[in-house]
Structure formats: structure tokens, C-alpha cells
mmCIF file of C-alpha atoms in Angstrom:
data_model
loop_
_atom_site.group_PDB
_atom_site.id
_atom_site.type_symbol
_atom_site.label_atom_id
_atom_site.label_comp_id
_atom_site.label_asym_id
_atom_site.label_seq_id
_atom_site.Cartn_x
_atom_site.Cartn_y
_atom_site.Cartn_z
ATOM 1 C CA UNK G 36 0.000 0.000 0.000
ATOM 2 C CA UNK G 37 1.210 3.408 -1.244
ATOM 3 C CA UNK G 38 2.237 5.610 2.067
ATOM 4 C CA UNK G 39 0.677 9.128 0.933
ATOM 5 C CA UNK G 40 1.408 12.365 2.611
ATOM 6 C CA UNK G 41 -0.474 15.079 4.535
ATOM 7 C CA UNK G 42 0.828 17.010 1.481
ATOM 8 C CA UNK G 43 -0.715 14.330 -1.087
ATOM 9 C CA UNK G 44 -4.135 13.863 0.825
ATOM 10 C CA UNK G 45 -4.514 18.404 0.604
ATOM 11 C CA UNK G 46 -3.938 18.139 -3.002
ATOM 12 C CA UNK G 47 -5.772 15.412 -4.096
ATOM 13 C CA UNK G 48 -8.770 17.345 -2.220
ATOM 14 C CA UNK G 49 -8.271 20.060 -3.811
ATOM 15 C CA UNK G 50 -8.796 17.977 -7.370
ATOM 16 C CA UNK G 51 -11.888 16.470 -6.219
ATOM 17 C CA UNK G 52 -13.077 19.939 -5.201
ATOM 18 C CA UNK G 53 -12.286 20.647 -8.980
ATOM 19 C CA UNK G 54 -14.067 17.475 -10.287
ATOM 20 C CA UNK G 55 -17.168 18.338 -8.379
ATOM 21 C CA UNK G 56 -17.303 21.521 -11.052
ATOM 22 C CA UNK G 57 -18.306 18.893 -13.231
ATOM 23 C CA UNK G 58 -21.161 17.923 -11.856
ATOM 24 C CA UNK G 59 -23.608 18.959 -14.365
ATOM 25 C CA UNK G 60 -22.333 19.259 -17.484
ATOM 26 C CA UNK G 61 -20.091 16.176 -17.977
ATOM 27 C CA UNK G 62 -22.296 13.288 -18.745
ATOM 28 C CA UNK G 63 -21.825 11.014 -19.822
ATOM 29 C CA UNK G 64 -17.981 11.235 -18.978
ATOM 30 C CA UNK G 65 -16.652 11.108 -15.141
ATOM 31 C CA UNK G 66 -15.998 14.048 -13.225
ATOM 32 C CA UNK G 67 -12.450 14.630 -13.175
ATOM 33 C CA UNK G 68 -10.429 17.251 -11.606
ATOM 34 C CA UNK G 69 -6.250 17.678 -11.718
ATOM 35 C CA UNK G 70 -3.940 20.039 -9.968
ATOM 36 C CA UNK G 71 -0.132 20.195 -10.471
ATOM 37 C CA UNK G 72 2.093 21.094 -8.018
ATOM 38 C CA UNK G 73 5.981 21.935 -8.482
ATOM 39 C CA UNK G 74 8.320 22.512 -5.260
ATOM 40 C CA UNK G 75 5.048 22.682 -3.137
ATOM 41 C CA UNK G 76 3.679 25.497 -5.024
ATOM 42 C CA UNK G 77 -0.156 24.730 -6.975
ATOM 43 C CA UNK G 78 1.317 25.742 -10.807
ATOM 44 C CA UNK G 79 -2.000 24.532 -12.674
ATOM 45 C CA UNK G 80 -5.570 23.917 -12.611
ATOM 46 C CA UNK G 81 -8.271 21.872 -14.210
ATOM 47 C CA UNK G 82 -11.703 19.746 -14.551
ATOM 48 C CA UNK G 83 -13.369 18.022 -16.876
ATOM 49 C CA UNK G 84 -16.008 20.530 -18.351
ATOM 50 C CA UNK G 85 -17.972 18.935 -21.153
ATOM 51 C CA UNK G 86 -17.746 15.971 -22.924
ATOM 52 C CA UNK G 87 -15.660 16.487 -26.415
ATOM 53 C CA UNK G 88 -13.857 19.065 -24.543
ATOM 54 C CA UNK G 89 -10.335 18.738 -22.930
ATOM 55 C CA UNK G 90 -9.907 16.963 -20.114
ATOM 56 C CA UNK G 91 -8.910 17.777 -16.731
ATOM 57 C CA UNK G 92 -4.952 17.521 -16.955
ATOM 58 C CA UNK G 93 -5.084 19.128 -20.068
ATOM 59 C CA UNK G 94 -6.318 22.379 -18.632
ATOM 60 C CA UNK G 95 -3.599 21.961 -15.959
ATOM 61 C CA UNK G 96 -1.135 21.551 -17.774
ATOM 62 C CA UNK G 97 -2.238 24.543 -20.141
ATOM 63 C CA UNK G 98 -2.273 26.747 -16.941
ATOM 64 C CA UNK G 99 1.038 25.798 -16.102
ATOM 65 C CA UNK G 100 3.152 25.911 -18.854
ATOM 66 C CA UNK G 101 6.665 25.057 -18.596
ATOM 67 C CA UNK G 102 6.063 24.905 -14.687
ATOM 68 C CA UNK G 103 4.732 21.590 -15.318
ATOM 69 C CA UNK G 104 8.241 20.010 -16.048
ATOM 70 C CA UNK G 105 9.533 18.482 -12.627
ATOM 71 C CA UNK G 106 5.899 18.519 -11.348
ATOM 72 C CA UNK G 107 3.575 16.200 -9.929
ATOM 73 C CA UNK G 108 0.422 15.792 -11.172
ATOM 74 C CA UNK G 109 -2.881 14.666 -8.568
ATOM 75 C CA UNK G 110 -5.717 13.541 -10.282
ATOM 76 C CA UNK G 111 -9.082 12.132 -9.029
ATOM 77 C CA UNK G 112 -9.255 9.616 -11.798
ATOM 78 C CA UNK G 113 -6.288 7.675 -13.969
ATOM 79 C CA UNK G 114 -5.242 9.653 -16.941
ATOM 80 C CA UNK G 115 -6.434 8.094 -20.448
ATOM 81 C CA UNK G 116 -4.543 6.156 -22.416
ATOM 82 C CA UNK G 117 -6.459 5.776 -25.235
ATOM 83 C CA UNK G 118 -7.760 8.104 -28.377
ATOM 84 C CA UNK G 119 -11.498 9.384 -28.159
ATOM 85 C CA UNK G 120 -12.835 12.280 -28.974
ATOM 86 C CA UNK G 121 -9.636 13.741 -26.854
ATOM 87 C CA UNK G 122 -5.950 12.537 -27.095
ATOM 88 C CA UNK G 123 -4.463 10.365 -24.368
ATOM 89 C CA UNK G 124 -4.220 12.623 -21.324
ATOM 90 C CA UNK G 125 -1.126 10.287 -19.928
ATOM 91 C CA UNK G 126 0.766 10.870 -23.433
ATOM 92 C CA UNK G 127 0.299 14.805 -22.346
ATOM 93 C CA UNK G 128 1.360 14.147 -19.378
ATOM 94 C CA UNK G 129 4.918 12.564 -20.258
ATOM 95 C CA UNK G 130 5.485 14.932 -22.828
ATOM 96 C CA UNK G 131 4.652 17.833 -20.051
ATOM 97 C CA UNK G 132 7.732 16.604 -18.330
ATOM 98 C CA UNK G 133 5.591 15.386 -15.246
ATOM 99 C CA UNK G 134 8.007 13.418 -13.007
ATOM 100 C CA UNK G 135 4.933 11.585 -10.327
ATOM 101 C CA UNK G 136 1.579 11.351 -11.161
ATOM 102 C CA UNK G 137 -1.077 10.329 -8.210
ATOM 103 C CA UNK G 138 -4.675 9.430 -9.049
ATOM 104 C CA UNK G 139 -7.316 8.828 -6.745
ATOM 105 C CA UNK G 140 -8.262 5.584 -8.226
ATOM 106 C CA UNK G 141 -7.962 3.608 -11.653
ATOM 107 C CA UNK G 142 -10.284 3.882 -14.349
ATOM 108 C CA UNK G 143 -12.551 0.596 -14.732
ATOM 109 C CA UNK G 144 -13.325 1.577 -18.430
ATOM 110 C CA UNK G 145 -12.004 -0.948 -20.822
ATOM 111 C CA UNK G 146 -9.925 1.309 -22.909
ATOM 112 C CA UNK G 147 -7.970 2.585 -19.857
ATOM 113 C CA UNK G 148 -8.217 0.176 -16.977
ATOM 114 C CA UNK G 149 -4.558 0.270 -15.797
ATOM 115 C CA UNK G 150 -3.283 1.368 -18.951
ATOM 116 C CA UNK G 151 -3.067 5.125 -18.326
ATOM 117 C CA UNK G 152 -0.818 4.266 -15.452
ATOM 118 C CA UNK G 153 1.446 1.965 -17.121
ATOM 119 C CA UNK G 154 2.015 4.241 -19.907
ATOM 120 C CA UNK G 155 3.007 7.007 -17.521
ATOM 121 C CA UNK G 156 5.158 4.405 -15.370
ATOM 122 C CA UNK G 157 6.897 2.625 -18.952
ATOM 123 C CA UNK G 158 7.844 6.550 -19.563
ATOM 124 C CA UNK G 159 10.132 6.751 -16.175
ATOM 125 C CA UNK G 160 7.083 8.560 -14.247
ATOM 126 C CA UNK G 161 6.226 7.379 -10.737
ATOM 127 C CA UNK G 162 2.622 6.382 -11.419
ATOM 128 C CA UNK G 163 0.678 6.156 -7.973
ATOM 129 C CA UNK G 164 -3.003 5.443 -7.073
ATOM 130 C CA UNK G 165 -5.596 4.800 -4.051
ATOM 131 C CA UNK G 166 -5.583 8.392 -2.630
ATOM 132 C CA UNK G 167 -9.040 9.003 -1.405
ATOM 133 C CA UNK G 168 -10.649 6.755 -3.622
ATOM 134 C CA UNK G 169 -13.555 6.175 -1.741
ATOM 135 C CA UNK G 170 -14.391 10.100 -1.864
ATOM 136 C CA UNK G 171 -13.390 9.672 -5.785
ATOM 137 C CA UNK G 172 -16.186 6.846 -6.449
ATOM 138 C CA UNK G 173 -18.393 8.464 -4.211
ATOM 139 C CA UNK G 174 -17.930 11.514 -7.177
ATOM 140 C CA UNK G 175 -19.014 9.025 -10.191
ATOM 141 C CA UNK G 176 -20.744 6.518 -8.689
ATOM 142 C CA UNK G 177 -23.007 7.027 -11.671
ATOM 143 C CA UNK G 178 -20.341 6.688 -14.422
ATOM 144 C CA UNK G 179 -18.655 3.358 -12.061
ATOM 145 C CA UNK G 180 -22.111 1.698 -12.014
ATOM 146 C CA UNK G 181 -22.622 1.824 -15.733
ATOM 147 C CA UNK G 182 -19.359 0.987 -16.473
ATOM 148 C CA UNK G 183 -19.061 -1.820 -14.153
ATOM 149 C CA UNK G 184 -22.516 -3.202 -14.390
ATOM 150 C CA UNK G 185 -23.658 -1.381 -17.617
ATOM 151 C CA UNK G 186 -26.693 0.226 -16.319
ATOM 152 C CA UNK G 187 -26.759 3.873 -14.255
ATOM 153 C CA UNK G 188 -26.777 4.724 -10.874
ATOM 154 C CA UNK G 189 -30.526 4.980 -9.898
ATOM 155 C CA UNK G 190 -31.736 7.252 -7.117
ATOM 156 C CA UNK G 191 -35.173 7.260 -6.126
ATOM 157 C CA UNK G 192 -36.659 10.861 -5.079
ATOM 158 C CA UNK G 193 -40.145 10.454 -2.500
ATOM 159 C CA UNK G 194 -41.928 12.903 -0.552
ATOM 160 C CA UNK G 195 -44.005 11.648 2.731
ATOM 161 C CA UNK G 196 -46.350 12.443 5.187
ATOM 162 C CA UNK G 197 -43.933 11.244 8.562
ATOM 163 C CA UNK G 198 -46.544 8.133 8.948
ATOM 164 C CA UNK G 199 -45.184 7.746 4.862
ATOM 165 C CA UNK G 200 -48.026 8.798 2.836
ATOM 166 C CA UNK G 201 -47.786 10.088 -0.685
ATOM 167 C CA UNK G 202 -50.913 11.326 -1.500
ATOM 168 C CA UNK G 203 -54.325 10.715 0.007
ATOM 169 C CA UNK G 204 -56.671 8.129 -0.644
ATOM 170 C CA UNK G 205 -58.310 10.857 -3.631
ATOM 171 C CA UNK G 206 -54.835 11.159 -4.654
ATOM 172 C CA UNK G 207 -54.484 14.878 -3.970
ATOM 173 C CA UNK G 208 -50.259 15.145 -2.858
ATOM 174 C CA UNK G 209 -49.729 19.149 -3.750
ATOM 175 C CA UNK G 210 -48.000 19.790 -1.213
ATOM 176 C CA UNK G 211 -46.487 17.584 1.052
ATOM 177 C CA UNK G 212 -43.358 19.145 1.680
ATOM 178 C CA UNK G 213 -42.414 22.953 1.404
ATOM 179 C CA UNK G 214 -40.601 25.521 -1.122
ATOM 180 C CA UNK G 215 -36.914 24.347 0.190
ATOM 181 C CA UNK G 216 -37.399 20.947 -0.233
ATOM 182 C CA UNK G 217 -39.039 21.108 -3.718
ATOM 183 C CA UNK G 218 -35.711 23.878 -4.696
ATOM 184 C CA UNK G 219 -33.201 20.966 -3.155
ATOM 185 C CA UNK G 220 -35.220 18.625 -5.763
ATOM 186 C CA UNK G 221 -34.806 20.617 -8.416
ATOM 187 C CA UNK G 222 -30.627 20.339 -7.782
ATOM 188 C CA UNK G 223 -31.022 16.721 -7.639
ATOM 189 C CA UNK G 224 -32.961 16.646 -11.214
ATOM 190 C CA UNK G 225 -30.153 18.692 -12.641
ATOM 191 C CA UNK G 226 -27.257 16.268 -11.143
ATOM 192 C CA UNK G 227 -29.101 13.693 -13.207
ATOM 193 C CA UNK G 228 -28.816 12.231 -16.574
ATOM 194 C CA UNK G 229 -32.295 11.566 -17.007
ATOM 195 C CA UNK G 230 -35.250 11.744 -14.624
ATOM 196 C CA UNK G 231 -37.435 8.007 -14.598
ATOM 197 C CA UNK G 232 -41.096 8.273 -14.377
ATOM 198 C CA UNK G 233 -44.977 6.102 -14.675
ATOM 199 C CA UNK G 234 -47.385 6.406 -16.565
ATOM 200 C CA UNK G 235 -49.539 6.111 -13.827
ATOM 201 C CA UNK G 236 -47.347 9.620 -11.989
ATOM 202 C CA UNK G 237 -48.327 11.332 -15.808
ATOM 203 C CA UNK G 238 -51.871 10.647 -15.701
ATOM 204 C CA UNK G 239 -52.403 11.563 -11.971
ATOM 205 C CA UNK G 240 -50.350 15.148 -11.680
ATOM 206 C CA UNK G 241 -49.263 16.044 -15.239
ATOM 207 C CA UNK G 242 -45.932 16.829 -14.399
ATOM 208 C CA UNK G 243 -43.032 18.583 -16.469
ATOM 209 C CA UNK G 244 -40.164 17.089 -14.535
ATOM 210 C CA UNK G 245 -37.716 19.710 -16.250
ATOM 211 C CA UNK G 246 -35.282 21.902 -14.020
ATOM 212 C CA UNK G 247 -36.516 24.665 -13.376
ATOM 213 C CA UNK G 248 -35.458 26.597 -9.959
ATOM 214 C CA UNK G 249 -32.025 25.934 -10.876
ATOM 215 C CA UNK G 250 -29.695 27.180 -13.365
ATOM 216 C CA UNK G 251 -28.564 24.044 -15.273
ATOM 217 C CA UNK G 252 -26.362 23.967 -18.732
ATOM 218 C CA UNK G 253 -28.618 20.967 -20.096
ATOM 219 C CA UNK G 254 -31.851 19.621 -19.175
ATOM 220 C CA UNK G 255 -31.825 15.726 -18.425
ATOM 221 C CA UNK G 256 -33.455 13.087 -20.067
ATOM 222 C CA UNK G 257 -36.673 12.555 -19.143
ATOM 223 C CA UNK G 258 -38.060 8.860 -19.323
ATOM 224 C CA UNK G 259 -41.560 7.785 -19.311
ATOM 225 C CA UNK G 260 -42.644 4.056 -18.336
ATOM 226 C CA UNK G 261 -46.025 3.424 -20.023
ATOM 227 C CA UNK G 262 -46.073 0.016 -21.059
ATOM 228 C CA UNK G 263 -49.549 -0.409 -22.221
ATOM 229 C CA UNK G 264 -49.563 3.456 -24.009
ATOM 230 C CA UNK G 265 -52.074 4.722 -22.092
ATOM 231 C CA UNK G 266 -50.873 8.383 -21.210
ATOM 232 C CA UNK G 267 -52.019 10.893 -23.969
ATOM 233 C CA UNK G 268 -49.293 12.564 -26.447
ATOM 234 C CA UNK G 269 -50.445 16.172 -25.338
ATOM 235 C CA UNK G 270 -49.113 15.512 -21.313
ATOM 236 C CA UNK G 271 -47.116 18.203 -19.927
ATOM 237 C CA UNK G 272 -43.791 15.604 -20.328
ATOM 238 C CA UNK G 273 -43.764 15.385 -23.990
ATOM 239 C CA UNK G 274 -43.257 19.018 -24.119
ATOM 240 C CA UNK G 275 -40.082 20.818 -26.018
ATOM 241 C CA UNK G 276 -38.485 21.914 -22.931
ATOM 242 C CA UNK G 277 -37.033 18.610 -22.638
ATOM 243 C CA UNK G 278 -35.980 15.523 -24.376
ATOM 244 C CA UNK G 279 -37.938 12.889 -23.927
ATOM 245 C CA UNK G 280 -38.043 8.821 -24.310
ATOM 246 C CA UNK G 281 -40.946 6.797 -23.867
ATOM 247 C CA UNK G 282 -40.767 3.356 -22.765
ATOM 248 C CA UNK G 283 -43.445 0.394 -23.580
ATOM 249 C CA UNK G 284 -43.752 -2.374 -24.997
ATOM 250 C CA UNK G 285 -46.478 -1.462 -27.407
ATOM 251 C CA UNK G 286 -45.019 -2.306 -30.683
ATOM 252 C CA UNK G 287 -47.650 -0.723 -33.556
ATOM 253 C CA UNK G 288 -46.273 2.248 -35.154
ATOM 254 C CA UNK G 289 -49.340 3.575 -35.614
ATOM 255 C CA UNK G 290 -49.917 4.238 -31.807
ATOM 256 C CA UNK G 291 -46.197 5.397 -31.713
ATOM 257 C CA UNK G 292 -46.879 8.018 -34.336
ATOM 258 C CA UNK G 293 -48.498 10.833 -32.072
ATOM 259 C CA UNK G 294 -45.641 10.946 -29.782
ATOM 260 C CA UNK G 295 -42.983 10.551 -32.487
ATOM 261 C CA UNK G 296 -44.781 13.666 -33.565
ATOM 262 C CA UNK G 297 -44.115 15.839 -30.483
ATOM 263 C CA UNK G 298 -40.888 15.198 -30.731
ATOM 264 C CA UNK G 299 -40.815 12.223 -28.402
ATOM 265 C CA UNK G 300 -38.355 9.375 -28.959
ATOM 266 C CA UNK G 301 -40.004 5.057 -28.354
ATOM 267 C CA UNK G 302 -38.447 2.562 -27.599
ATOM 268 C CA UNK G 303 -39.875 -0.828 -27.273
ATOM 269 C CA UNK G 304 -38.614 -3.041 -24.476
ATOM 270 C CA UNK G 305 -40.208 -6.491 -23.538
ATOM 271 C CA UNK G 306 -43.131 -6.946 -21.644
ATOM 272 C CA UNK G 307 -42.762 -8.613 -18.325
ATOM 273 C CA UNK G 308 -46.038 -9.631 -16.296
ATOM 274 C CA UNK G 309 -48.328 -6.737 -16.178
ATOM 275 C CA UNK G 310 -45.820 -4.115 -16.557
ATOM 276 C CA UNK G 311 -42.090 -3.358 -18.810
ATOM 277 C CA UNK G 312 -39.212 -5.467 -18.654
ATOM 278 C CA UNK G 313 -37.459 -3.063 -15.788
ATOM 279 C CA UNK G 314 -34.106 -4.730 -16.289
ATOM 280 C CA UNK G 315 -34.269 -4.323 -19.938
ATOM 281 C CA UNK G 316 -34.469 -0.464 -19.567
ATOM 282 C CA UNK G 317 -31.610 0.048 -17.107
ATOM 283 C CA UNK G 318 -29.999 -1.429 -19.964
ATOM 284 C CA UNK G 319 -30.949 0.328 -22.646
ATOM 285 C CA UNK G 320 -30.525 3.023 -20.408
ATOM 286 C CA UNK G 321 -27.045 2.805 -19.760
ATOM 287 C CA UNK G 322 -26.146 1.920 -23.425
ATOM 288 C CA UNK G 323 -27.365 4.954 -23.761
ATOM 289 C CA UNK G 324 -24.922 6.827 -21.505
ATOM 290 C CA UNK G 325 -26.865 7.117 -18.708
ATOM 291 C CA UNK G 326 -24.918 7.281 -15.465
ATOM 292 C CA UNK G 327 -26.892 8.861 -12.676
ATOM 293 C CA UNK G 328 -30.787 7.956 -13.229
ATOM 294 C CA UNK G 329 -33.310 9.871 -10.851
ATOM 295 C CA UNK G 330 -36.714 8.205 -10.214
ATOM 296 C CA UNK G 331 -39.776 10.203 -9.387
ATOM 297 C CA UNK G 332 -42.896 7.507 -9.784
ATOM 298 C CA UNK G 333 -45.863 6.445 -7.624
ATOM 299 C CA UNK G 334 -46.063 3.701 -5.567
ATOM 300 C CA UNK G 335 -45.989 0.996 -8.375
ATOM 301 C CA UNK G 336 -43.366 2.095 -9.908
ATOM 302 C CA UNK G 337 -40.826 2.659 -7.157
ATOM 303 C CA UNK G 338 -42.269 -0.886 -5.573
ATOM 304 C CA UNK G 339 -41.254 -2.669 -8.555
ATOM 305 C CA UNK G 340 -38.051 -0.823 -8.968
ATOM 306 C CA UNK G 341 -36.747 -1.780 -5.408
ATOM 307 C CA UNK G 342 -38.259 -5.271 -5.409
ATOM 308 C CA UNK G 343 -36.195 -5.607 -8.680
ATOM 309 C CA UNK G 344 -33.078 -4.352 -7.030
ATOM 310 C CA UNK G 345 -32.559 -1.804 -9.456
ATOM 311 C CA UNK G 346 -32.729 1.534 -6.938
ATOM 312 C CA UNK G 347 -28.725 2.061 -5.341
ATOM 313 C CA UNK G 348 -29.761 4.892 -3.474
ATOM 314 C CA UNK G 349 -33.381 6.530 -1.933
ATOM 315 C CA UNK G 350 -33.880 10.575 -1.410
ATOM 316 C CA UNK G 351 -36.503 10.808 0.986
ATOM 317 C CA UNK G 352 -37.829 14.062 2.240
ATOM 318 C CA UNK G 353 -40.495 13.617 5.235
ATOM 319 C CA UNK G 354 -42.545 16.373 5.642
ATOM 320 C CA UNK G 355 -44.093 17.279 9.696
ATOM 321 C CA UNK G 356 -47.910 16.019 8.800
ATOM 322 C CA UNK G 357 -49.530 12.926 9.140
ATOM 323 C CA UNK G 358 -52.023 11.536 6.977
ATOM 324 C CA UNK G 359 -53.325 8.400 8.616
ATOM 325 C CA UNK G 360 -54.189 4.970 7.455
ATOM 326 C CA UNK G 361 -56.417 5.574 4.026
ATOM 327 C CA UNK G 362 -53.847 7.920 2.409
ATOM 328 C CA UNK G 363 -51.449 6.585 0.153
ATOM 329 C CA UNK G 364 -47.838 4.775 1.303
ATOM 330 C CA UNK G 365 -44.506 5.131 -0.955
ATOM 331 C CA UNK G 366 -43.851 1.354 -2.236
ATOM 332 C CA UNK G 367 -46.502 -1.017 -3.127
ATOM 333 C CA UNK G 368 -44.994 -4.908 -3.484
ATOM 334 C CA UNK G 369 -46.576 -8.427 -2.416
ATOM 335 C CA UNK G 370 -46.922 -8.905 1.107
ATOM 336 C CA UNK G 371 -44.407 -10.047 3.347
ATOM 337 C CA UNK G 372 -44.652 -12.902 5.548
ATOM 338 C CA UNK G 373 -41.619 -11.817 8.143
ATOM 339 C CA UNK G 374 -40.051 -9.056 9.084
ATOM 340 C CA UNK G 375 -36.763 -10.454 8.176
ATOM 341 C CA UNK G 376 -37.967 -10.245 4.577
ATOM 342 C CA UNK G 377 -38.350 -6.140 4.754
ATOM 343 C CA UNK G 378 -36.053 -4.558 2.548
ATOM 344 C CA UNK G 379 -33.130 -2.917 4.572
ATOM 345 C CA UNK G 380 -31.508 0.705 4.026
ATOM 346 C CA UNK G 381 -28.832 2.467 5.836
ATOM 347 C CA UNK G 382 -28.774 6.039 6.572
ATOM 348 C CA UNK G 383 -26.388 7.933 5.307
ATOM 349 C CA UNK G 384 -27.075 11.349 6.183
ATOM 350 C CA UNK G 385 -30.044 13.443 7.449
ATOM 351 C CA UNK G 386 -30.335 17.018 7.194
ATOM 352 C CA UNK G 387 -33.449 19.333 7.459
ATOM 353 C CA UNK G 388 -34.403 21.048 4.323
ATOM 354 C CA UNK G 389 -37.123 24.119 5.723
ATOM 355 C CA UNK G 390 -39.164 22.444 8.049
ATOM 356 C CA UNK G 391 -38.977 18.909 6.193
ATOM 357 C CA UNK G 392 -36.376 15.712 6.936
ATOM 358 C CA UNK G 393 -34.118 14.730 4.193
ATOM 359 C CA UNK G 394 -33.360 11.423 4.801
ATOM 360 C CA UNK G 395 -30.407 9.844 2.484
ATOM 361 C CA UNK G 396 -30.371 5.903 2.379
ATOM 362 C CA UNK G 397 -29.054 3.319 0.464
ATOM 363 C CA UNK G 398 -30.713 -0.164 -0.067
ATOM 364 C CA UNK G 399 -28.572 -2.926 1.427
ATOM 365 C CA UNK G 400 -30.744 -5.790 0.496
ATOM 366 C CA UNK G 401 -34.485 -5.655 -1.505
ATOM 367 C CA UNK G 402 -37.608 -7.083 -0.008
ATOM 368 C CA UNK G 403 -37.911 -10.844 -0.244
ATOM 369 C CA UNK G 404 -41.312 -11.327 -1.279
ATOM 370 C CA UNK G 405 -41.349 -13.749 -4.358
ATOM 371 C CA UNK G 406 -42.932 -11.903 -7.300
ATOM 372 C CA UNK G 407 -42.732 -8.067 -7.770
ATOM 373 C CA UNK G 408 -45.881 -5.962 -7.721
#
């Protein structure tokens, strides 16, 4: 194990607080930040910006110049290695004169995947990694997840009642919580690459699901689960102020036509029981380059989502009401016989948002109840 310094651990925060510029305009590359530093002095600056744009050690060593000779280069991801729409940033790098390079952690990406830091180590550079990685993948978990497992990072937004309510038994759910909470949702929609909802969500409240209290560079992908095609082509979601892709596994042209109209992008997926093969679209999905997927569905939806064990993380924000037994709850699966066979989160962090709980969880283990809802 590599012995870092108190001098190596400063710097290589100071590149992920770079990276973290990246946060909404990157997709569907990682956010990646550098920062070279020569004789203990910071001589150049960078992150990742845009995709087809130059990557993070390339606007370091721009900023630096001839500084960069000697230097050592912190990075919160392994250089490239390979030709995309950039050159190799490690070919940069050695011809920059950088004598120690020090990356977070490696790129699992096939074309790099060790590579960057073999190149840099074959050209007489001493090529270091596992400084802060955690805080690194914690950065792209969304980029790491497709990669690794080829679909995105999924995230489930829900707003409750504290007894967990939705909506009440007529349905009506405007508003649970207050103005902060829905503004804090608004930054989560414009982290994302694409915002998952029902059809059953579109047909109740009409929603837009576009960024809108936020200043964003891009609005994301909005994705509409209708598997039967029974929301209507003029809802509020197959606007222009968004892209949009509908999901079902209607397969007559004819019905697609309307949509295809608006401006609105099918794609047929298989059928599975009542409802769209779930599995299927995470795929497509991340095929797609879809790393960090935000859901914002009905009870259904998010049910069969976490029974699936296709939701990584939940954002729950619990508002100081209760709506009592007929209202109704957040996931709807089969019923479970034992307790042991709950699905299990851990808490990650809770904050207040106004006068409403954000809770932050991630599932450890889905409900075992046999078949989803």
C-alpha cells in the first residue's frame, strides 16, 4: 500500500473539489479534476467541463506551462490512455515533463483500466493510485455503475407524510413538503442524466419534470414508463423543454406516431407480467450513456423498482404532517410474511431542508417477497 502524505491527501482534495465543477455538465464522462504542483507550489488547474472538450490535466497543464516540467500531477481519476474524442491525457502528461503522477483511483473503463498508469510508469514517471478513492467513487458513482454493471446509478426521489403517505386516498399530494425541499429537488434533477417516471405519476399530476429553480447547462433526459400506451401525447412531459423517451412495450407504429410527432423518442422493451421489462431499460438506459438515473414515480413504480433491485440509493424528504391509514404509502410490493424479509436501508445522512427531513439511504438488500408488484 502506497504511504501518501499530509501534502498528497490536501492536493488530491483540492482535485476532487475541482471534479465536483463537473457535476452537471459532464455526462456522460466522469468528473475529473487535476492540480499540479511543483516545489510545493499549486502551478495549474483543471476539470473536466464537457464531454468532447479537454480533459482535466489538459487544462492543468495549459495553466502551467513550462512549470509543469519536474511537477507532480494529482488527479481524481487515472489519466487516459487511449484516443477518443480527446488525445491520451497520460501521453500529455509525459510529454509535459511530469516526473509523479497520483490518481485517486484507476479507471474501470475498458480502454484505460490500468493502462493510463502503465504508460506514464513505462515513460520513467512514478505512477501512484488509491488516494481518497472512496471520496473519488463516491464523485461518479453514476459513471462506475454503468461501467461496471452497464446500467446507471438509480436514485429514487419520494416525498411523505412522517406516517409515509404520498398522496391521500383521492390522490391529492400538492403539497407535502415545502418551497426548500421542492428547490433541493430541483438540484437533484439537474445532477441527473435523465429523470425516470410512470405512466400512472403522468396521468395523476401532469408533471413537467424539467429543471426549473435551478440554473442548469442541459436539461436531463426525461423517461416515461407506459407500457400499455395509455398516457395521452399532449401531457405536460412530452413538451419541447425537454428531451424525452418513452418506454413500452407497445409495438404498432401507428400508436407510436403521435408521440414521435411531439418530438418524443419510443423505444420498445419487452413486456414482463403486467408491466415493462425493468431490467431491460436500465440497460438500454445505460447503453445509452446514462450514469446517474433519478426516479420520481408512484407507488408501483418505485415498488417494482426496489423489489427488482434496481434503486442504489433513496432521497426521501419527510414532511411534519400525518395523513393516517387511508392515504397513500410510498412502495406497493406483495406482502411479506416476516419481518426479516423487509427490505433494509442504511442512513447515510439526514439534514433538514425548511421544516422537512431529508433522509439519504441506500438499499442494502431488496424485499424478499417472491414476485414483484
Amino acid at each position: 500500500m502506497n504511504a501518501f502524505s499530509a501534502e498528497d491527501h490536501f492536493f488530491m482534495q483540492r482535485a476532487l473539489r475541482l471534479a465536483e465543477r463537473g457535476l452537471f455538465t459532464t455526462t456522460p464522462n466522469p468528473r475529473v479534476g487535476c492540480v499540479l504542483v511543483r516545489q510545493g507550489e499549486i502551478v495549474g488547474l483543471g476539470w473536466h467541463e464537457k464531454a468532447g472538450e479537454p480533459h482535466a490535466e489538459v487544462h492543468a497543464l495549459r495553466m502551467a506551462g513550462e512549470a509543469a516540467r519536474g511537477a507532480t500531477a494529482y488527479v481524481t481519476l487515472e489519466p487516459c490512455s487511449h484516443h477518443g474524442r480527446t488525445p491520451p491525457c497520460a501521453d500529455a502528461l509525459v510529454r509535459a515533463g511530469v516526473v509523479r503522477v497520483v490518481a485517486a483511483m484507476e479507471d474501470p473503463y475498458h480502454e484505460v483500466a490500468g493502462r493510463g498508469l502503465k504508460r506514464l510508469a513505462e515513460a520513467g514517471i512514478v505512477a501512484e493510485s488509491g488516494l481518497l478513492t472512496r471520496e473519488a467513487e463516491a464523485l461518479n458513482r453514476g459513471f462506475l455503475s454503468r461501467v461496471r454493471r452497464g446500467r446507471p446509478w438509480v436514485t429514487l426521489k419520494a416525498a411523505a407524510t412522517l406516517d409515509g403517505k404520498t398522496a391521500l386516498e383521492n390522490g391529492t399530494s400538492q403539497w407535502i413538503t415545502g418551497p426548500a425541499a421542492r428547490h433541493d429537488v430541483h438540484v437533484l434533477r439537474a445532477r441527473s442524466c435523465a429523470i425516470l417516471t410512470g405512466s400512472g405519476t403522468v396521468l395523476a399530476d401532469n408533471p413537467m419534470l424539467t429543471v426549473r429553480e435551478v440554473v442548469t447547462p442541459r436539461m436531463p433526459l426525461r423517461v416515461v414508463v407506459d407500457s400499455k400506451l395509455v398516457t395521452l401525447p399532449g401531457a405536460a412531459i412530452y413538451g419541447l423543454e425537454a428531451p424525452t423517451l418513452l418506454a413500452t412495450a407497445v409495438t404498432d407504429p401507428a400508436r407510436h406516431a403521435p408521440f414521435v410527432e411531439r418530438g418524443v423518442e419510443v423505444l420498445v422493451l419487452p413486456a414482463a407480467g403486467a408491466g415493462l421489462d425493468l431490467f431491460a431499460l436500465m440497460q438500454a438506459l445505460g447503453s445509452r450513456g446514462i450514469n446517474d438515473l433519478m426516479v420520481e414515480g408512484g407507488s408501483r413504480l418505485n415498488g417494482a423498482l426496489v423489489d427488482a433491485g434496481l434503486v442504489d440509493a433513496i432521497e426521501l424528504y419527510l414532511a411534519p404532517m400525518l395523513a393516517g391509514t387511508h392515504a397513500q404509502g410510498l412502495f406497493a410490493w406483495t406482502p411479506l410474511e416476516r419481518l426479516s424479509d423487509a427490505c433494509r436501508v442504511r442512513v447515510t445522512e439526514t439534514r433538514m431542508i425548511g421544516p422537512d427531513i431529508r433522509l439519504s439511504l441506500t438499499i442494502e438488500s431488496p424485499p424478499h417477497n417472491g414476485e414483484p408488484a
